Structures are given as C-alpha cells and as structure tokens.
Amino acid sequence: MKIDFANLDRQYTRYKREIDEAIARVVESTRFIMGPDVRALERELCEFTGSKHAIGCSSGTDALLLAMMALGIGPGDEVITTPFTFIATAESVAFLGAKPVFVDIDETTYTIDVSKIEAAVTDRTRAIVPVSLYGQPADMDEIETIARKYGLKVIEDAAQSFGATYKEKRSCNLGDFGCTSFFPAKPLGCFGDGGAVFTDDDDLAEKIKSLRIHGQTERYRHEYIGMGGRLDTIQAAVLRVKLGHYPEDLQKRQEVARKYDALLGERGEWILPKVRSDRTSAWAQYSIRTKEREKLRKKLEANGIPTAVHYPIPLHLQVCFGYLGYGKGDFPVAERVGEEIVSLPMNPDLRDEELEYIAGKLKEFAEKT
C-alpha cells in the first residue's frame, strides 16, 4: 500500500467542480490582484473566527511580519516565543531587527511553557508570540494575564491551527493578533502561498491593510514603509470554496486523530499527542514521540508510509540564531522532543484501511524492538 501524507489530490477531486469554476471566474474577470474574492474571503474569515477584522496576505510569514510592523516592533525590542516551531515565527522578529527571546515548551502539549514566560520579560519586551503547534492553541488565558501585567501584545502564531478552539473561541481570535497560513498542506490550504492577519483593533487593521500594499493609504500616497504582501485573487477564490467545506474537513480530521489514538494505544514504545480538555486541535499534524525515531521512519518508508519531523532542530540551535548566544541544554524539553518527534500521515481523506495499515506497521516495529 502507498500512503499519501497530505492527500491534496483527493481533496481537489472532492471539490473539483467548485474550485475550477471559482478559478475560471477570476481568470475571466482578469482581476487578479485585490479582486472581489479577496474582500469576500475576508468577510467569511471574520464570520468563521469571530474576529472583527481579517486581512488576507501573501503568506503566514508575511502575516507575522505585518502584525509586528503594525506594532512598530524593531531594533532594540524583544519578543518572547518558543524555540520549538517553524523558523518563520522567530525569523519574522529577527527580520525586523528585534531580538527573539526563547522560552522552553510544555512536554505534554509542546506549546510554550507559560510558567517560564514571566522570567523572560524585560523592559525591552514588546510582545509574546505563542505558537498553536500541530493545531492546538497554547495556554492563552495565562499568557494574556502576563501580557496585561507588563503591557505587552499577544500575537498568536496560528499557522497550524485555523479552526481549532480554546475555551469555545476560535484560534486566530485569541490574542491582539492572530496570524495564519494557507500553505497548501495546512488544514485550510490554497493552491500556492497565502495567509491572513486577524484583529479586533480598527486602527491596527487599517494600518495592516496599508502595510500590505507598500504602506499606501491612497493611490501613490505612502504613509508607512510597507511591503508587497497581498493575497492574490485566485488563491482567495480557492479558499472561499474550501472554507465552505471546512467544518466537514475539520470533523474528519478529528475522526482520523481519534482512530489513530484507538488503533495505536498508549504503550512504552511511543507517546501519543495530547489535547487539553478546554480546547480542540485542527490536527495539522498527528505527531508521536519515540526514542527509536530513525529506525521507525525507515521501517515505515520501506512499507510505503511517509513521515515527517516537525521539528528536528530547535531554533536556539540553528546556525542563523547563533548570535543570540544560546547553547545546547538551554531548553531541554524542546531539545528532547526534537530528537523524538515524528509526524504520521494526517489529512481528512485518510481511509480506515490506510489507518489500519499504518497502525499495523507501527505495531510490527514495536514488537521487534
């Protein structure tokens, strides 16, 4: 059996007629940049998340940049975040000349350890960027309490968690800003790069709308130094189709995760993902931990089962962040998880027989180790 990690082809086949019609509509209109589908998508994203404003942009990375640019974060500032995430989280901070300050992760959820945040706050701290890793939001109430105490902003990196909930509120509507990605393999993905920034602040929303078009407030009048960060109309049209079906896809992701849990069970050879009872996950990944990761990956690959590692090297050990002065042992939980984590195929189109096959090969491996 040959398993597909993301199954984007199956998803496209399900919605092919609607997607093809949406793309054709944009092509026929020739309104490829900031066309009507962009504004329509932004309204629909607001309705879905409960956020007052949604601003489409060119990627999840640019969403983070736009949020920080709107706050004026730059040289001399510090931003607290996690070292166990994709590089875009801290890269955005560094790109603006600010300093990423890392805090270790919780060993159960792999999100930022809120008990360690306050010790990292200095008089230069401007914001906290919790990452809703693998689709599960962090402990946002505790983070908001610290932020209010020190006058900080909270920017949720929700690149993996669009559609998840925290205490009945949607991810992307949990901080001062929510930033998500519509990269094709994300739970809600387009056919290229795309992203969005969410906020309830009217003034900051208007500033972000300007920043994404080179700081322009009206044609050829530029109030800010901005960027070319627009979401193109074809991507917006594709996302509108997929957003209409997204509640069903989210439910299917929940079912796949539950089936994995039931088929694999808790045993000594691996640790299954945990989602806290007051939140839900969008299940961007289904990631287990094992001390025999590389042997397991080879076994699965030999049997047609792809895997991925999100993420093998924590950011504080990346060469590009060497100037920050961190070293091995500074964030032991992130380092340990980075050595053991492995993501199994996860998408709403995985079939029961495929899940049973994956689980069977995992159990075969466990019995031989």
Coordinates of C-alpha atoms in Angstrom, one line a residue:
M1 CA 0.0 0.0 0.0
K2 CA 1.2 3.5 -0.8
I3 CA 0.1 6.2 1.6
D4 CA -0.1 9.9 0.7
F5 CA 1.0 12.3 3.6
A6 CA -1.4 15.2 2.7
N7 CA -3.8 13.7 0.1
L8 CA -4.2 17.1 -1.7
D9 CA -5.2 15.3 -4.8
R10 CA -8.2 13.6 -3.1
Q11 CA -9.3 16.9 -1.6
Y12 CA -9.1 18.6 -5.0
T13 CA -11.1 15.8 -6.6
R14 CA -13.9 16.3 -4.0
Y15 CA -14.3 20.0 -4.7
K16 CA -13.0 20.0 -8.3
R17 CA -16.1 21.4 -10.0
E18 CA -16.5 24.3 -7.5
I19 CA -12.8 25.1 -7.5
D20 CA -12.4 25.0 -11.3
E21 CA -15.5 27.3 -11.6
A22 CA -14.0 29.7 -9.0
I23 CA -10.7 29.9 -10.7
A24 CA -12.3 30.4 -14.1
R25 CA -14.4 33.2 -12.7
V26 CA -11.3 35.1 -11.6
V27 CA -9.5 34.4 -14.9
E28 CA -12.4 35.7 -16.9
S29 CA -12.6 38.8 -14.8
T30 CA -8.9 39.4 -15.1
R31 CA -9.0 41.0 -11.6
F32 CA -6.0 39.0 -10.3
I33 CA -4.8 41.4 -7.6
M34 CA -7.2 42.6 -4.8
G35 CA -10.2 41.4 -6.7
P36 CA -13.7 41.0 -5.1
D37 CA -13.0 37.4 -3.9
V38 CA -10.3 38.8 -1.6
R39 CA -12.8 41.1 0.2
A40 CA -15.4 38.3 0.2
L41 CA -13.0 35.9 1.7
E42 CA -12.0 38.3 4.4
R43 CA -15.7 38.7 5.4
E44 CA -16.1 35.0 5.5
L45 CA -13.0 34.5 7.6
C46 CA -14.3 37.0 10.1
E47 CA -17.6 35.1 10.3
F48 CA -15.8 31.8 10.8
T49 CA -13.4 33.0 13.5
G50 CA -15.5 35.7 15.2
S51 CA -12.7 38.2 14.7
K52 CA -13.7 41.7 13.8
H53 CA -11.1 42.1 11.0
A54 CA -9.4 39.6 8.7
I55 CA -6.7 40.9 6.3
G56 CA -5.6 38.5 3.6
C57 CA -1.9 38.5 2.8
S58 CA 0.7 36.7 0.8
S59 CA 1.9 34.0 3.4
G60 CA 1.8 33.1 7.0
T61 CA 5.3 34.5 7.4
D62 CA 4.1 37.9 6.0
A63 CA 1.1 37.7 8.4
L64 CA 3.5 37.7 11.3
L65 CA 5.6 40.4 9.8
L66 CA 2.6 42.6 9.2
A67 CA 1.3 42.2 12.8
M68 CA 4.8 43.1 14.2
M69 CA 5.2 46.0 11.7
A70 CA 1.8 47.4 12.7
L71 CA 3.1 47.5 16.3
G72 CA 6.3 49.2 15.3
I73 CA 8.5 46.4 16.6
G74 CA 12.1 46.9 15.6
P75 CA 15.7 47.3 16.7
G76 CA 16.1 47.3 20.5
D77 CA 12.8 45.4 21.1
E78 CA 12.4 41.9 22.3
V79 CA 9.7 39.3 21.5
I80 CA 9.2 36.2 23.6
T81 CA 8.4 33.0 21.7
T82 CA 9.1 29.3 21.6
P83 CA 12.2 27.6 20.1
F84 CA 10.1 24.6 19.0
T85 CA 8.4 25.9 15.9
F86 CA 9.0 26.5 12.2
I87 CA 11.6 29.2 11.7
A88 CA 9.1 31.8 10.4
T89 CA 8.0 32.6 14.0
A90 CA 11.4 33.9 15.2
E91 CA 12.7 34.8 11.7
S92 CA 10.0 37.5 11.5
V93 CA 11.2 39.0 14.8
A94 CA 14.8 39.0 13.7
F95 CA 14.0 40.3 10.2
L96 CA 12.6 43.5 11.8
G97 CA 15.8 43.9 13.8
A98 CA 14.2 42.8 17.1
K99 CA 15.5 40.1 19.4
P100 CA 13.8 36.7 19.7
V101 CA 13.8 35.6 23.3
F102 CA 13.1 31.9 23.7
V103 CA 11.1 30.1 26.4
D104 CA 11.0 26.3 26.7
I105 CA 7.9 24.2 25.9
D106 CA 5.4 22.2 27.9
E107 CA 6.3 18.5 27.5
T108 CA 2.6 17.4 27.1
T109 CA 1.3 19.9 24.5
Y110 CA 4.6 21.1 23.0
T111 CA 3.3 24.7 23.2
I112 CA 5.2 27.4 25.2
D113 CA 5.5 26.7 28.9
V114 CA 3.6 29.6 30.5
S115 CA 5.3 29.0 33.8
K116 CA 8.6 30.2 32.3
I117 CA 7.4 33.3 30.4
E118 CA 7.4 35.9 33.1
A119 CA 11.1 35.3 33.9
A120 CA 11.9 36.2 30.3
V121 CA 10.2 39.6 30.4
T122 CA 12.5 42.6 30.4
D123 CA 11.9 46.3 29.9
R124 CA 12.5 45.8 26.2
T125 CA 9.9 43.1 25.7
R126 CA 7.1 44.2 23.4
A127 CA 5.1 41.1 22.6
I128 CA 4.6 37.4 23.3
V129 CA 4.1 35.1 20.3
P130 CA 2.7 31.7 21.4
V131 CA 2.6 29.1 18.6
S132 CA -0.5 26.9 18.3
L133 CA 1.6 23.9 17.5
Y134 CA 0.3 21.0 15.5
G135 CA -3.1 22.6 15.6
Q136 CA -3.6 23.1 19.4
P137 CA -3.7 26.5 21.0
A138 CA -1.3 27.3 23.9
D139 CA -2.5 28.3 27.4
M140 CA -3.8 31.7 26.2
D141 CA -5.5 32.8 29.4
E142 CA -2.3 32.6 31.3
I143 CA -0.4 34.3 28.5
E144 CA -3.0 37.1 28.4
T145 CA -2.6 37.6 32.2
I146 CA 1.2 38.1 31.8
A147 CA 0.7 40.4 28.8
R148 CA -1.7 42.6 30.7
K149 CA 0.6 42.8 33.7
Y150 CA 3.5 44.1 31.6
G151 CA 1.7 46.0 28.9
L152 CA 2.6 43.5 26.1
K153 CA 0.8 42.5 23.0
V154 CA -0.1 38.9 22.2
I155 CA 0.4 37.6 18.6
E156 CA -1.0 34.1 18.2
D157 CA 1.0 32.2 15.5
A158 CA -1.9 30.2 14.3
A159 CA -0.3 28.9 11.1
Q160 CA -1.2 25.3 12.0
S161 CA -4.4 25.9 14.0
F162 CA -7.0 27.6 11.8
G163 CA -10.3 26.1 13.0
A164 CA -9.1 25.0 16.4
T165 CA -10.8 26.3 19.6
Y166 CA -9.7 27.5 23.0
K167 CA -12.5 27.7 25.6
E168 CA -15.1 27.9 22.8
K169 CA -13.3 30.8 21.0
R170 CA -11.7 30.1 17.6
S171 CA -8.0 30.2 17.1
C172 CA -6.9 33.4 15.3
N173 CA -9.2 35.3 17.6
L174 CA -7.3 34.6 20.9
G175 CA -4.9 37.5 21.2
D176 CA -4.3 41.0 19.9
F177 CA -3.5 39.4 16.6
G178 CA -3.9 36.0 15.1
C179 CA -1.7 35.1 12.1
T180 CA -2.4 32.0 10.0
S181 CA -1.0 30.4 6.9
F182 CA -2.9 29.0 3.9
F183 CA 0.1 27.0 2.6
P184 CA -1.3 24.1 0.6
A185 CA -0.7 21.4 3.2
K186 CA -2.2 23.4 6.1
P187 CA -5.6 22.3 7.4
L188 CA -7.1 25.1 5.2
G189 CA -4.8 25.5 2.3
C190 CA -4.8 27.3 -1.0
F191 CA -3.0 26.4 -4.3
G192 CA 0.1 28.4 -3.5
D193 CA 1.2 30.8 -0.7
G194 CA -1.3 32.7 1.3
G195 CA -2.1 33.9 4.8
A196 CA -4.2 36.2 6.9
V197 CA -3.9 38.5 10.0
F198 CA -6.9 38.8 12.4
T199 CA -7.5 41.5 14.9
D200 CA -10.4 43.3 16.7
D201 CA -8.5 46.7 16.7
D202 CA -9.9 49.0 14.0
D203 CA -6.8 51.3 13.8
L204 CA -4.3 48.4 13.6
A205 CA -6.5 46.7 11.0
E206 CA -6.4 49.7 8.8
K207 CA -2.6 50.0 9.2
I208 CA -2.1 46.4 8.2
K209 CA -4.3 46.9 5.1
S210 CA -1.9 49.8 4.2
L211 CA 1.3 47.9 5.1
R212 CA 0.4 45.0 2.8
I213 CA 0.3 47.4 -0.2
H214 CA 3.6 49.2 0.4
G215 CA 2.3 51.5 3.1
Q216 CA -0.2 53.0 0.7
T217 CA -3.2 54.9 2.1
E218 CA -4.4 56.0 -1.3
R219 CA -3.1 55.6 -4.8
Y220 CA 0.7 56.6 -4.8
R221 CA 0.4 58.1 -1.3
H222 CA 2.5 56.2 1.2
E223 CA 2.2 56.8 5.0
Y224 CA 4.3 53.9 6.0
I225 CA 7.3 51.8 4.8
G226 CA 5.4 48.6 3.9
M227 CA 5.7 45.6 1.8
G228 CA 4.2 43.7 -1.2
G229 CA 2.1 41.4 0.9
R230 CA -1.2 41.0 -0.9
L231 CA -3.2 37.8 -1.2
D232 CA -3.9 37.2 -4.9
T233 CA -7.5 36.8 -6.1
I234 CA -7.2 33.2 -7.4
Q235 CA -5.9 32.0 -4.0
A236 CA -8.8 33.8 -2.3
A237 CA -11.3 32.2 -4.7
V238 CA -9.9 28.7 -4.0
L239 CA -10.0 29.4 -0.2
R240 CA -13.6 30.5 -0.4
V241 CA -14.6 27.2 -1.8
K242 CA -12.6 25.2 0.7
L243 CA -13.8 27.3 3.6
G244 CA -17.4 26.5 2.7
H245 CA -16.5 22.8 3.3
Y246 CA -14.0 23.3 6.1
P247 CA -16.3 22.4 9.1
E248 CA -16.7 18.9 7.5
D249 CA -13.0 18.7 6.9
L250 CA -12.3 19.6 10.5
Q251 CA -14.6 16.9 11.7
K252 CA -12.9 14.4 9.5
R253 CA -9.5 15.4 11.0
Q254 CA -10.9 14.8 14.5
E255 CA -12.1 11.4 13.4
V256 CA -8.7 10.5 11.9
A257 CA -7.0 11.5 15.1
R258 CA -9.4 9.5 17.3
K259 CA -8.9 6.5 15.1
Y260 CA -5.1 6.8 15.4
D261 CA -5.5 7.0 19.2
A262 CA -7.6 3.9 19.3
L263 CA -5.5 1.9 16.9
L264 CA -2.1 2.8 18.4
G265 CA -3.0 3.0 22.1
E266 CA -0.6 4.1 24.8
R267 CA 2.4 1.8 25.1
G268 CA 6.0 2.0 26.1
E269 CA 7.3 2.4 22.5
W270 CA 5.7 5.7 21.8
I271 CA 3.9 8.7 23.3
L272 CA 0.7 9.8 21.6
P273 CA -0.3 13.5 21.2
K274 CA -2.4 15.1 23.9
V275 CA -5.1 17.8 23.5
R276 CA -6.2 19.6 26.7
S277 CA -9.9 19.3 27.6
D278 CA -10.7 23.0 27.3
R279 CA -9.5 23.2 23.7
T280 CA -9.6 21.4 20.3
S281 CA -6.9 20.9 17.7
A282 CA -7.1 21.4 14.0
W283 CA -4.7 18.4 13.7
A284 CA -2.3 20.0 11.2
Q285 CA -0.1 17.1 12.2
Y286 CA -0.5 13.8 14.2
S287 CA 2.9 13.6 15.9
I288 CA 4.0 10.8 18.2
R289 CA 7.3 10.5 20.1
T290 CA 9.6 7.6 20.1
K291 CA 13.3 7.1 21.1
E292 CA 13.7 4.9 18.0
R293 CA 12.6 7.6 15.5
E294 CA 15.0 7.0 12.7
K295 CA 14.6 3.2 12.8
L296 CA 10.8 3.6 12.8
R297 CA 10.9 6.1 9.9
K298 CA 12.9 3.7 7.8
K299 CA 10.5 0.9 8.6
L300 CA 7.5 2.9 7.6
E301 CA 9.1 4.3 4.5
A302 CA 10.0 0.8 3.3
N303 CA 6.3 0.0 3.6
G304 CA 5.1 3.0 1.6
I305 CA 4.3 5.2 4.6
P306 CA 5.7 8.7 4.6
T307 CA 6.6 10.5 7.7
A308 CA 8.0 14.0 8.6
V309 CA 9.8 15.6 11.5
H310 CA 8.3 18.8 12.8
Y311 CA 10.9 19.9 14.0
P312 CA 14.3 18.2 14.3
I313 CA 16.5 21.2 15.4
P314 CA 15.0 23.7 17.8
L315 CA 15.5 27.3 16.8
H316 CA 18.0 28.2 19.5
L317 CA 20.4 25.6 18.0
Q318 CA 20.0 26.9 14.4
V319 CA 23.2 28.5 12.9
C320 CA 21.3 31.6 11.9
F321 CA 20.4 32.3 15.6
G322 CA 23.9 31.7 16.9
Y323 CA 24.3 35.4 17.6
L324 CA 21.7 35.1 20.4
G325 CA 24.1 33.2 22.5
Y326 CA 22.0 30.2 23.3
G327 CA 23.6 26.7 23.5
K328 CA 22.7 23.1 23.8
G329 CA 20.9 22.4 27.1
D330 CA 19.3 25.8 27.4
F331 CA 15.9 24.4 26.5
P332 CA 16.0 20.7 27.4
V333 CA 12.3 19.9 26.7
A334 CA 12.4 21.4 23.2
E335 CA 15.7 19.5 22.5
R336 CA 14.3 16.2 23.8
V337 CA 11.1 16.5 21.8
G338 CA 13.0 17.5 18.7
E339 CA 15.0 14.2 19.0
E340 CA 11.9 12.1 19.4
I341 CA 9.0 13.6 17.5
V342 CA 7.7 12.1 14.2
S343 CA 4.6 13.1 12.3
L344 CA 2.4 10.4 10.7
P345 CA 0.2 11.0 7.7
M346 CA -2.7 13.3 8.7
N347 CA -5.4 14.6 6.4
P348 CA -9.2 14.3 6.2
D349 CA -9.1 11.8 3.3
L350 CA -7.2 9.0 5.0
R351 CA -9.3 5.8 4.7
D352 CA -9.9 3.3 7.5
E353 CA -7.9 0.6 5.7
E354 CA -4.9 3.1 5.4
L355 CA -5.0 4.0 9.1
E356 CA -5.2 0.3 10.0
Y357 CA -2.2 -0.4 7.7
I358 CA -0.2 2.4 9.3
A359 CA -1.0 1.2 12.8
G360 CA -0.2 -2.4 11.9
K361 CA 3.3 -1.5 10.7
L362 CA 3.9 0.6 13.8
K363 CA 2.9 -2.4 16.0
E364 CA 5.1 -4.7 13.9
F365 CA 8.0 -2.4 14.6
A366 CA 7.2 -2.2 18.3
E367 CA 7.2 -6.0 18.6
K368 CA 10.6 -6.3 17.0
T369 CA 12.3 -3.6 19.1

